[in-house]
Amino acid sequence: MFEIIKSGGWMMWPLMICSIGAMAIIAERFWTLRKSRIIPEDLVVQVWRLHKDNKLDDAMLRRLKASSPLGRIIAAGVGNSAHGREIMKESIEDVGRQVMHDLERFLDALGLIAEVSPLLGLLGTVFGMIEIFSQLMQHGAGDPTVLAGGISVALITTATGLSVAIPSLIFHRYFLRRVDEYVINMEAEALRLIEMMHGEREASL
């Protein structure tokens, strides 16, 4: 492996940094975007029971807000219950956008890696080809195997760039889709709970 990196030239080092960064972001996002952490299974049921028992005071709302992204969205709606349904809905949507921004943390960097890696690989190949033709001008093309070997070495950076970019792009799209689904589900759960609290919907928890 080290020989391949070495043969690819100095442009392999930024590609290796991109690769390590992409793997770190993917691992961190898989851990952070777990459904059990974002949308706790029994949280809506617990909030509904607290509401029925008249225990949704300010201290409980603060704990709810800090518990999870879903708790943060629910707390925004419940905390504005005195201002009417429209204000509550707007609060839920505003906080939902903030939560989406937090859940998309590092995804811009992952998308940037997916875009930049092929360009870095291509740049490394261009530099390699320039060096090959420079050597040909100095020493001639007496041995075709030297030319073929030089081209194969130059193409290593392109292959490496694509190898980094393809999984980075796939996971970037995957995580964006997952965040969108989480936010839609959380807003729907918060609105459903608020409608039940106002008697506009039957409690079906």
mmCIF file of C-alpha atoms in Angstrom:
data_model
loop_
_atom_site.group_PDB
_atom_site.id
_atom_site.type_symbol
_atom_site.label_atom_id
_atom_site.label_comp_id
_atom_site.label_asym_id
_atom_site.label_seq_id
_atom_site.Cartn_x
_atom_site.Cartn_y
_atom_site.Cartn_z
ATOM 1 C CA MET A 1 0.000 0.000 0.000
ATOM 2 C CA PHE A 2 2.777 2.422 0.895
ATOM 3 C CA GLU A 3 4.479 1.663 -2.420
ATOM 4 C CA ILE A 4 1.313 2.619 -4.313
ATOM 5 C CA ILE A 5 1.061 5.883 -2.366
ATOM 6 C CA LYS A 6 4.737 6.566 -2.984
ATOM 7 C CA SER A 7 4.503 5.810 -6.693
ATOM 8 C CA GLY A 8 1.552 8.173 -7.078
ATOM 9 C CA GLY A 9 3.676 11.166 -6.145
ATOM 10 C CA TRP A 10 3.134 14.034 -3.731
ATOM 11 C CA MET A 11 -0.497 14.533 -4.835
ATOM 12 C CA MET A 12 -1.349 11.264 -3.085
ATOM 13 C CA TRP A 13 -0.920 12.910 0.310
ATOM 14 C CA PRO A 14 -3.830 15.367 0.017
ATOM 15 C CA LEU A 15 -5.889 12.492 -1.372
ATOM 16 C CA MET A 16 -5.015 10.395 1.687
ATOM 17 C CA ILE A 17 -6.027 13.301 3.939
ATOM 18 C CA CYS A 18 -9.364 13.518 2.071
ATOM 19 C CA SER A 19 -9.828 9.769 2.476
ATOM 20 C CA ILE A 20 -9.181 9.858 6.234
ATOM 21 C CA GLY A 21 -11.454 12.900 6.623
ATOM 22 C CA ALA A 22 -14.269 11.226 4.674
ATOM 23 C CA MET A 23 -14.038 8.030 6.728
ATOM 24 C CA ALA A 24 -14.052 10.015 9.981
ATOM 25 C CA ILE A 25 -17.127 12.022 8.940
ATOM 26 C CA ILE A 26 -19.012 8.934 7.755
ATOM 27 C CA ALA A 27 -18.303 7.076 11.003
ATOM 28 C CA GLU A 28 -19.265 10.107 13.130
ATOM 29 C CA ARG A 29 -22.517 10.685 11.195
ATOM 30 C CA PHE A 30 -23.519 7.014 11.470
ATOM 31 C CA TRP A 31 -23.043 7.245 15.233
ATOM 32 C CA THR A 32 -24.743 10.640 15.632
ATOM 33 C CA LEU A 33 -27.703 10.052 13.300
ATOM 34 C CA ARG A 34 -28.975 6.960 15.080
ATOM 35 C CA LYS A 35 -32.769 6.912 15.153
ATOM 36 C CA SER A 36 -32.820 6.028 18.864
ATOM 37 C CA ARG A 37 -30.883 9.224 19.589
ATOM 38 C CA ILE A 38 -32.792 11.540 17.240
ATOM 39 C CA ILE A 39 -36.342 10.223 17.696
ATOM 40 C CA PRO A 40 -36.625 8.344 21.028
ATOM 41 C CA GLU A 41 -39.350 5.756 20.669
ATOM 42 C CA ASP A 42 -41.432 6.573 23.765
ATOM 43 C CA LEU A 43 -40.837 10.310 24.005
ATOM 44 C CA VAL A 44 -44.204 11.391 22.582
ATOM 45 C CA VAL A 45 -46.005 8.994 24.934
ATOM 46 C CA GLN A 46 -44.091 10.379 27.906
ATOM 47 C CA VAL A 47 -44.879 13.988 26.983
ATOM 48 C CA TRP A 48 -48.557 13.142 26.517
ATOM 49 C CA ARG A 49 -48.671 11.553 29.981
ATOM 50 C CA LEU A 50 -46.924 14.566 31.520
ATOM 51 C CA HIS A 51 -49.498 16.815 29.874
ATOM 52 C CA LYS A 52 -52.396 14.772 31.236
ATOM 53 C CA ASP A 53 -50.846 14.904 34.715
ATOM 54 C CA ASN A 54 -50.240 18.693 34.417
ATOM 55 C CA LYS A 55 -46.485 18.236 34.883
ATOM 56 C CA LEU A 56 -45.246 20.102 31.799
ATOM 57 C CA ASP A 57 -43.725 22.995 33.705
ATOM 58 C CA ASP A 58 -40.742 25.153 32.633
ATOM 59 C CA ALA A 59 -38.181 22.843 34.245
ATOM 60 C CA MET A 60 -39.652 19.827 32.456
ATOM 61 C CA LEU A 61 -39.640 21.709 29.137
ATOM 62 C CA ARG A 62 -35.952 22.539 29.607
ATOM 63 C CA ARG A 63 -35.167 18.872 30.233
ATOM 64 C CA LEU A 64 -37.281 17.892 27.233
ATOM 65 C CA LYS A 65 -35.458 20.413 25.033
ATOM 66 C CA ALA A 66 -32.059 19.023 26.049
ATOM 67 C CA SER A 67 -33.058 15.363 25.737
ATOM 68 C CA SER A 68 -33.036 14.947 21.939
ATOM 69 C CA PRO A 69 -33.748 16.747 18.664
ATOM 70 C CA LEU A 70 -37.361 15.510 18.797
ATOM 71 C CA GLY A 71 -37.637 16.791 22.375
ATOM 72 C CA ARG A 72 -36.291 20.153 21.229
ATOM 73 C CA ILE A 73 -38.973 20.450 18.536
ATOM 74 C CA ILE A 74 -41.777 19.338 20.863
ATOM 75 C CA ALA A 75 -40.622 21.755 23.566
ATOM 76 C CA ALA A 76 -40.743 24.613 21.044
ATOM 77 C CA GLY A 77 -44.371 23.888 20.247
ATOM 78 C CA VAL A 78 -45.527 23.176 23.790
ATOM 79 C CA GLY A 79 -43.671 26.204 25.147
ATOM 80 C CA ASN A 80 -45.715 28.473 22.871
ATOM 81 C CA SER A 81 -49.071 26.838 23.569
ATOM 82 C CA ALA A 82 -50.421 30.077 25.085
ATOM 83 C CA HIS A 83 -50.021 31.920 21.770
ATOM 84 C CA GLY A 84 -52.313 29.813 19.618
ATOM 85 C CA ARG A 85 -51.945 26.971 17.171
ATOM 86 C CA GLU A 86 -50.405 29.014 14.324
ATOM 87 C CA ILE A 87 -47.630 30.388 16.526
ATOM 88 C CA MET A 88 -46.983 26.886 17.850
ATOM 89 C CA LYS A 89 -46.735 25.536 14.302
ATOM 90 C CA GLU A 90 -44.365 28.323 13.266
ATOM 91 C CA SER A 91 -42.209 27.632 16.334
ATOM 92 C CA ILE A 92 -42.027 23.951 15.442
ATOM 93 C CA GLU A 93 -41.013 24.754 11.858
ATOM 94 C CA ASP A 94 -38.398 27.318 12.969
ATOM 95 C CA VAL A 95 -36.798 24.931 15.419
ATOM 96 C CA GLY A 96 -37.087 22.150 12.834
ATOM 97 C CA ARG A 97 -34.889 24.177 10.483
ATOM 98 C CA GLN A 98 -32.364 24.725 13.275
ATOM 99 C CA VAL A 99 -32.368 21.020 14.086
ATOM 100 C CA MET A 100 -31.846 20.185 10.402
ATOM 101 C CA HIS A 101 -28.840 22.501 10.322
ATOM 102 C CA ASP A 102 -27.371 20.761 13.380
ATOM 103 C CA LEU A 103 -28.015 17.282 11.947
ATOM 104 C CA GLU A 104 -26.293 18.243 8.691
ATOM 105 C CA ARG A 105 -23.085 19.040 10.548
ATOM 106 C CA PHE A 106 -19.962 17.999 8.595
ATOM 107 C CA LEU A 107 -22.040 17.003 5.547
ATOM 108 C CA ASP A 108 -20.874 20.065 3.617
ATOM 109 C CA ALA A 109 -17.294 18.946 4.241
ATOM 110 C CA LEU A 110 -18.144 15.436 3.031
ATOM 111 C CA GLY A 111 -19.729 16.868 -0.117
ATOM 112 C CA LEU A 112 -16.660 19.035 -0.683
ATOM 113 C CA ILE A 113 -14.404 15.976 -0.431
ATOM 114 C CA ALA A 114 -16.604 14.179 -2.974
ATOM 115 C CA GLU A 115 -16.222 17.100 -5.394
ATOM 116 C CA VAL A 116 -12.536 17.876 -4.848
ATOM 117 C CA SER A 117 -11.045 14.361 -4.765
ATOM 118 C CA PRO A 118 -11.490 13.593 -8.502
ATOM 119 C CA LEU A 119 -10.010 16.979 -9.367
ATOM 120 C CA LEU A 120 -6.999 16.329 -7.152
ATOM 121 C CA GLY A 121 -6.580 12.918 -8.774
ATOM 122 C CA LEU A 122 -6.781 14.432 -12.241
ATOM 123 C CA LEU A 123 -4.293 17.138 -11.298
ATOM 124 C CA GLY A 124 -1.881 14.482 -10.042
ATOM 125 C CA THR A 125 -2.219 12.605 -13.316
ATOM 126 C CA VAL A 126 -1.561 15.773 -15.323
ATOM 127 C CA PHE A 127 1.578 16.467 -13.311
ATOM 128 C CA GLY A 128 2.664 12.856 -13.812
ATOM 129 C CA MET A 129 2.130 13.045 -17.559
ATOM 130 C CA ILE A 130 4.084 16.295 -17.760
ATOM 131 C CA GLU A 131 6.970 14.611 -15.973
ATOM 132 C CA ILE A 132 6.799 11.589 -18.289
ATOM 133 C CA PHE A 133 6.928 13.669 -21.461
ATOM 134 C CA SER A 134 9.695 15.761 -19.980
ATOM 135 C CA GLN A 135 11.748 12.595 -19.499
ATOM 136 C CA LEU A 136 10.914 11.465 -23.030
ATOM 137 C CA MET A 137 12.225 14.744 -24.426
ATOM 138 C CA GLN A 138 15.475 14.258 -22.526
ATOM 139 C CA HIS A 139 16.062 10.532 -23.005
ATOM 140 C CA GLY A 140 13.877 9.546 -25.958
ATOM 141 C CA ALA A 141 11.368 6.703 -26.230
ATOM 142 C CA GLY A 142 13.682 3.804 -26.826
ATOM 143 C CA ASP A 143 11.909 1.517 -24.359
ATOM 144 C CA PRO A 144 8.065 1.524 -24.680
ATOM 145 C CA THR A 145 7.709 -0.273 -21.349
ATOM 146 C CA VAL A 146 9.129 2.776 -19.593
ATOM 147 C CA LEU A 147 6.426 4.942 -21.150
ATOM 148 C CA ALA A 148 3.666 2.455 -20.283
ATOM 149 C CA GLY A 149 4.909 2.116 -16.722
ATOM 150 C CA GLY A 150 5.106 5.877 -16.318
ATOM 151 C CA ILE A 151 1.544 6.349 -17.555
ATOM 152 C CA SER A 152 0.242 3.658 -15.190
ATOM 153 C CA VAL A 153 1.938 5.406 -12.272
ATOM 154 C CA ALA A 154 0.467 8.753 -13.328
ATOM 155 C CA LEU A 155 -3.048 7.280 -13.442
ATOM 156 C CA ILE A 156 -2.794 6.053 -9.841
ATOM 157 C CA THR A 157 -3.871 9.477 -8.550
ATOM 158 C CA THR A 158 -6.969 9.515 -10.765
ATOM 159 C CA ALA A 159 -7.987 6.056 -9.548
ATOM 160 C CA THR A 160 -7.370 7.092 -5.950
ATOM 161 C CA GLY A 161 -9.368 10.308 -6.365
ATOM 162 C CA LEU A 162 -12.345 8.391 -7.752
ATOM 163 C CA SER A 163 -12.044 5.772 -5.007
ATOM 164 C CA VAL A 164 -12.357 8.525 -2.411
ATOM 165 C CA ALA A 165 -15.042 10.531 -4.225
ATOM 166 C CA ILE A 166 -17.530 7.768 -5.073
ATOM 167 C CA PRO A 167 -18.240 6.516 -1.507
ATOM 168 C CA SER A 168 -18.096 10.096 -0.203
ATOM 169 C CA LEU A 169 -20.796 11.151 -2.668
ATOM 170 C CA ILE A 170 -22.946 8.099 -1.904
ATOM 171 C CA PHE A 171 -22.852 8.672 1.863
ATOM 172 C CA HIS A 172 -23.326 12.426 1.455
ATOM 173 C CA ARG A 173 -26.601 11.842 -0.400
ATOM 174 C CA TYR A 174 -27.605 9.093 2.032
ATOM 175 C CA PHE A 175 -27.119 11.241 5.123
ATOM 176 C CA LEU A 176 -28.927 14.227 3.579
ATOM 177 C CA ARG A 177 -31.884 11.969 2.819
ATOM 178 C CA ARG A 178 -31.853 10.568 6.333
ATOM 179 C CA VAL A 179 -31.811 14.059 7.881
ATOM 180 C CA ASP A 180 -34.740 15.158 5.696
ATOM 181 C CA GLU A 181 -36.767 12.122 6.774
ATOM 182 C CA TYR A 182 -35.943 12.696 10.444
ATOM 183 C CA VAL A 183 -36.994 16.354 10.364
ATOM 184 C CA ILE A 184 -40.269 15.606 8.545
ATOM 185 C CA ASN A 185 -41.104 12.821 11.019
ATOM 186 C CA MET A 186 -40.199 14.949 14.047
ATOM 187 C CA GLU A 187 -42.324 17.890 12.912
ATOM 188 C CA ALA A 188 -45.247 15.542 12.181
ATOM 189 C CA GLU A 189 -44.950 13.933 15.631
ATOM 190 C CA ALA A 190 -44.812 17.335 17.346
ATOM 191 C CA LEU A 191 -47.866 18.619 15.450
ATOM 192 C CA ARG A 192 -49.784 15.432 16.179
ATOM 193 C CA LEU A 193 -49.060 15.742 19.888
ATOM 194 C CA ILE A 194 -50.106 19.400 19.960
ATOM 195 C CA GLU A 195 -53.367 18.618 18.165
ATOM 196 C CA MET A 196 -54.110 15.945 20.752
ATOM 197 C CA MET A 197 -53.294 18.347 23.566
ATOM 198 C CA HIS A 198 -55.814 20.829 22.119
ATOM 199 C CA GLY A 199 -58.469 18.174 21.607
ATOM 200 C CA GLU A 200 -58.318 18.475 17.811
ATOM 201 C CA ARG A 201 -57.261 14.871 17.439
ATOM 202 C CA GLU A 202 -57.946 11.675 19.314
ATOM 203 C CA ALA A 203 -55.116 10.384 21.468
ATOM 204 C CA SER A 204 -53.880 7.303 19.629
ATOM 205 C CA LEU A 205 -50.518 6.685 21.240
#
